[in-house]
Structures are given as C-alpha cells and as structure tokens.
mmCIF file of C-alpha atoms in Angstrom:
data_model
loop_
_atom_site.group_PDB
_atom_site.id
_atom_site.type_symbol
_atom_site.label_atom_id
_atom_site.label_comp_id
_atom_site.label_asym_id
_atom_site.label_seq_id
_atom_site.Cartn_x
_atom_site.Cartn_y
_atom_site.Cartn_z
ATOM 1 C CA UNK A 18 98.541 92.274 87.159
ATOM 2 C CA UNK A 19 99.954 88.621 87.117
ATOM 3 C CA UNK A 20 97.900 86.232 87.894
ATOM 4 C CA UNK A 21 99.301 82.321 89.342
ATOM 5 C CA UNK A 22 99.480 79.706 86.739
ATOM 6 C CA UNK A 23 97.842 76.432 88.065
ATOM 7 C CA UNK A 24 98.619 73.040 86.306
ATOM 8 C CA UNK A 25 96.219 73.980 82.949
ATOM 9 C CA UNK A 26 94.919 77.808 83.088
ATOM 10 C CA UNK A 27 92.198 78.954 80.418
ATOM 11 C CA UNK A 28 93.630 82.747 80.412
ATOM 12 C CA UNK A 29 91.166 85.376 78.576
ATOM 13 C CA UNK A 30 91.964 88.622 77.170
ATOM 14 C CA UNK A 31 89.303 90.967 79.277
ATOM 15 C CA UNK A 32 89.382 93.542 75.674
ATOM 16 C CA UNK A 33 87.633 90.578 73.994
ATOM 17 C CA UNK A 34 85.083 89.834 76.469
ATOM 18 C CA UNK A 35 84.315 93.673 76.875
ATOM 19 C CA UNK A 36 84.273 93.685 73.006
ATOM 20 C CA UNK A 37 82.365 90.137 71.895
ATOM 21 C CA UNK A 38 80.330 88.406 74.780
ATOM 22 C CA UNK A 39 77.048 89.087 75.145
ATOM 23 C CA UNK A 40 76.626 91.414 78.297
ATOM 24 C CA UNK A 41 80.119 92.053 77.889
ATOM 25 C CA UNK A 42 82.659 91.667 81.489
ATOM 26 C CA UNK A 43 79.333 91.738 83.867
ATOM 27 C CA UNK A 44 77.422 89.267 82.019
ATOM 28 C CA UNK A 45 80.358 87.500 81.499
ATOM 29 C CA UNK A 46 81.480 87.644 86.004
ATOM 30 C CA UNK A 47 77.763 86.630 86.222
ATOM 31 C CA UNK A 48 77.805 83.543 83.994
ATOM 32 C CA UNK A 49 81.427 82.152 85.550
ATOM 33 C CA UNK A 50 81.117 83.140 88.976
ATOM 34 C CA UNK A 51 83.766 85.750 89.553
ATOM 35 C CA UNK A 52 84.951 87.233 91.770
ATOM 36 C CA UNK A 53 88.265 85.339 92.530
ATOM 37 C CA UNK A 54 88.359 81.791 94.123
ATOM 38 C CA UNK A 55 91.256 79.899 94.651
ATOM 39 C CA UNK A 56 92.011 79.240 91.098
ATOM 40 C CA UNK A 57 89.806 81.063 89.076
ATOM 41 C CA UNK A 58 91.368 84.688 89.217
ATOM 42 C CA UNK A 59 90.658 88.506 87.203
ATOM 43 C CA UNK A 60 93.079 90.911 87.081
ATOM 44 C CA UNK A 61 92.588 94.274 85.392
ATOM 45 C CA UNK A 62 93.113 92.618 82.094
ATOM 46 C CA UNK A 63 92.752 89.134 82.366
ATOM 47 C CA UNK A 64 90.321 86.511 83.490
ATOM 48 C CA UNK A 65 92.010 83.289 84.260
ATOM 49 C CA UNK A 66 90.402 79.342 85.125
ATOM 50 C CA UNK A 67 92.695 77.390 86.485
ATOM 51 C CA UNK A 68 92.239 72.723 86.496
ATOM 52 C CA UNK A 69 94.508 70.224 87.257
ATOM 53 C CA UNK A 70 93.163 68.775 83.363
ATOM 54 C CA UNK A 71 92.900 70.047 80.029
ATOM 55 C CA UNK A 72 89.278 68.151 79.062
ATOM 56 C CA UNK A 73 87.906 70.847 82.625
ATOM 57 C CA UNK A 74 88.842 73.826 80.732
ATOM 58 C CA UNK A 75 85.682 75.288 78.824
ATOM 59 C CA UNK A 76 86.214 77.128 76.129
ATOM 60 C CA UNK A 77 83.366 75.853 73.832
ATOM 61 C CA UNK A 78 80.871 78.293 75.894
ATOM 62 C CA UNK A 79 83.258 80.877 75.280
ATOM 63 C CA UNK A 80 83.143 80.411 71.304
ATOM 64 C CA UNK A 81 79.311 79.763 71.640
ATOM 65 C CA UNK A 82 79.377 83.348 72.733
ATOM 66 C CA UNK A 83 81.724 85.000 70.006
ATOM 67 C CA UNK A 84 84.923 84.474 71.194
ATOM 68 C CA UNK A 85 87.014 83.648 68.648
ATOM 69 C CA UNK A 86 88.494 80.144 67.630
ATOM 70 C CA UNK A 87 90.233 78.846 64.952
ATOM 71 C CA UNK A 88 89.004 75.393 64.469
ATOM 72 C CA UNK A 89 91.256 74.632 61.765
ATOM 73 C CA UNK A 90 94.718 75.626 63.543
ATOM 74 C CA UNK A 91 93.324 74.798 66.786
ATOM 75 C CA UNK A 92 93.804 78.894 68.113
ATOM 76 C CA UNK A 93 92.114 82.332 69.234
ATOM 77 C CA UNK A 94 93.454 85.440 69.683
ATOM 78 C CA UNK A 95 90.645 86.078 72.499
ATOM 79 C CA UNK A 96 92.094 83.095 74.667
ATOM 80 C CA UNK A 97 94.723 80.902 75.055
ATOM 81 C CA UNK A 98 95.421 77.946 77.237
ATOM 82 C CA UNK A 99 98.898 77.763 79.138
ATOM 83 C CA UNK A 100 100.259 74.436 80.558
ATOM 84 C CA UNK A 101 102.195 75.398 83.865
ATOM 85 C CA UNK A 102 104.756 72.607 82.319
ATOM 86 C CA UNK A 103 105.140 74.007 78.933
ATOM 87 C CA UNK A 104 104.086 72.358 75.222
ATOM 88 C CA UNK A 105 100.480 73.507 75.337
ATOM 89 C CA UNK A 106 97.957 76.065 73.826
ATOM 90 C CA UNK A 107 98.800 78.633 71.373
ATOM 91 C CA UNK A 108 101.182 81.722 72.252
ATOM 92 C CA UNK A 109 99.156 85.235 71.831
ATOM 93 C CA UNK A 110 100.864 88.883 71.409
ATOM 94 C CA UNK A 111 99.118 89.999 74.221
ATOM 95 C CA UNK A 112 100.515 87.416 77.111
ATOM 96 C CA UNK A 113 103.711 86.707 78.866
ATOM 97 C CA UNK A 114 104.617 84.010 81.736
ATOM 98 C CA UNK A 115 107.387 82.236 83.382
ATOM 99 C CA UNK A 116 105.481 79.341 84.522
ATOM 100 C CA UNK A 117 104.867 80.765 87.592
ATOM 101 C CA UNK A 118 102.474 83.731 86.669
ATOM 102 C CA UNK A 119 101.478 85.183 83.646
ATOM 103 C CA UNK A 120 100.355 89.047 82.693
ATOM 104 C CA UNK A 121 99.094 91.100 80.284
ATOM 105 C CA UNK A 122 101.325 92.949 78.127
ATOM 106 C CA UNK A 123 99.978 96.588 79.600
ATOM 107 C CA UNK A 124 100.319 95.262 83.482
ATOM 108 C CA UNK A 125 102.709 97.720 85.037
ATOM 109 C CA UNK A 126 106.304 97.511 85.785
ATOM 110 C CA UNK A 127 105.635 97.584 89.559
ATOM 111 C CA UNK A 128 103.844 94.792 89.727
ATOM 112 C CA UNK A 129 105.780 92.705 87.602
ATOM 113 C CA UNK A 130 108.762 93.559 89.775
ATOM 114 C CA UNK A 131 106.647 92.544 92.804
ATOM 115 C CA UNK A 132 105.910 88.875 90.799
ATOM 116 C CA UNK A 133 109.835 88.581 90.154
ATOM 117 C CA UNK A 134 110.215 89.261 93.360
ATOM 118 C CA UNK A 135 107.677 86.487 94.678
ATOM 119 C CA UNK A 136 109.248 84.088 92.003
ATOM 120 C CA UNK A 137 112.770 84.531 93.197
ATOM 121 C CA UNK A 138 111.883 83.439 96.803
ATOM 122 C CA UNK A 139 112.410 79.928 97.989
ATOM 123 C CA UNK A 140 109.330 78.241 98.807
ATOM 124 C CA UNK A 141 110.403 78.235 102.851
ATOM 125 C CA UNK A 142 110.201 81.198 102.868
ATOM 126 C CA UNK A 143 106.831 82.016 100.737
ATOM 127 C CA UNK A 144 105.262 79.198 103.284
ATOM 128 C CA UNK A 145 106.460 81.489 106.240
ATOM 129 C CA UNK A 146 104.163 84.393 104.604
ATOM 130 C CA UNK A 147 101.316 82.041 103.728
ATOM 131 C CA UNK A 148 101.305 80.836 107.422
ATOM 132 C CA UNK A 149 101.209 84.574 108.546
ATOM 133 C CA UNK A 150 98.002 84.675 106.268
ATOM 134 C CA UNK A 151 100.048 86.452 103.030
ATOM 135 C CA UNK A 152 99.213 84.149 100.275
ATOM 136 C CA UNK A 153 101.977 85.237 97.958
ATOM 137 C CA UNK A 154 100.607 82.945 95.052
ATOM 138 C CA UNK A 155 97.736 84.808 94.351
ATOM 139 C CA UNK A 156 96.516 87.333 91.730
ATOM 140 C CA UNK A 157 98.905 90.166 91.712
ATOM 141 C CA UNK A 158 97.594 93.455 92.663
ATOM 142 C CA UNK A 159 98.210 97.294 93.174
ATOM 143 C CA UNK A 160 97.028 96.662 96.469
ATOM 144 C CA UNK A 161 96.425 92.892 97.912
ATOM 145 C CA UNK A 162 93.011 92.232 99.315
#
C-alpha cells in the first residue's frame, strides 16, 4: 500500500522488524507511537517517518535494536531513507517510488493504480477532495479510514 513521501522519509521494511526487533511489529508500534499521524504512516508492509530534515530521522535506535546497517557503505537492507527530491539514501530491492509515494514490491496492483491515479491529478483538484474531508495524500489503503 503506498504510503506519501514527505521531504526526508525513514521507510522500514515491516519483514525485518517482524524478523529482528525485539518484540517484533508490537513492540516496535509501542516504542514509535503508531498508529498513523500525519507523517508517520504503516502500511501492510511498510512503516514510514516522515521530517522536513535528514539529522530528525532516527535510525541509530533502529540499529541499536538489530536492524541492519552497513557502517562502512553507509546502507541496510532493513531500511532506507528516500529524499522526496532525489540524491539520497540507498536504493533497496524491496522499494519503489515516484517521489510522490512509495510501496512495497508485494503491494497490489489495485492500489498502485489508485496512487497513479492520485498522482496524475492536478493539485486543484486533489484540494477540492481534501476540502470535502478526502485527504488523497495519505497512506494508501484497500479501504481508506
């Protein structure tokens, strides 16, 4: 399910935290404060933290709690961080975005024609839906809450 890209977003394979943090996704929507806020977002595979700067993203509790990292090329293959401008963080097999939003490799073909959709509007007209309370930029799901 994608989820919005914000200026910096710390996006988090969920396999990894069910796999390697302690407590595993509960613990893990404990210690961070899921559910969703405005820019912190899960999806059924991903857990995403959105900042408008890099230095506010957190990943050294996520290594202190076996996540992987890569000092010495600067990567994981647990997490990756994604500049909404491009040149930033490490790609990972697992993710895809357009700048916009970014999903999981296994998030359905529905919903990613649903985000293409959302992406190919003009923003007049996505601020017509947001004013009718249908906040369009906003973790995409089978079924919007």
């Amino acid at each position: 399910m994608p989820v919005y890209l914000h200026v910096f977003n710390l996006i988090i394979d969920k396999r990894a935290v069910e796999q390697k943090y302690p407590g595993g996704i509960e613990k893990f929507r404990i210690d961070y404060g899921i559910p969703e806020s405005e820019i912190d977002q899960e999806d059924d595979e991903l857990f995403s933290f959105g900042q408008m700067n890099y230095d506010q993203l957190d990943i050294d509790s996520l290594i202190s709690n076996g996540l992987n990292y890569d000092p010495d090329r600067k990567e994981s293959n647990d997490f990756t961080i994604v500049y909404r401008y491009g040149g930033l963080g490490c790609d990972v097999n697992w993710l895809k975005h357009n700048r916009v939003f970014a999903w999981h490799i296994s998030t359905s073909s529905h919903l990613i024609m649903e985000m293409e959709e959302i992406c190919n509007m003009t923003m007049d007209d996505i601020t017509k839906e947001m004013e009718k309370g249908n906040n369009l930029l906003k973790t995409i799901r089978n079924e919007r809450i």
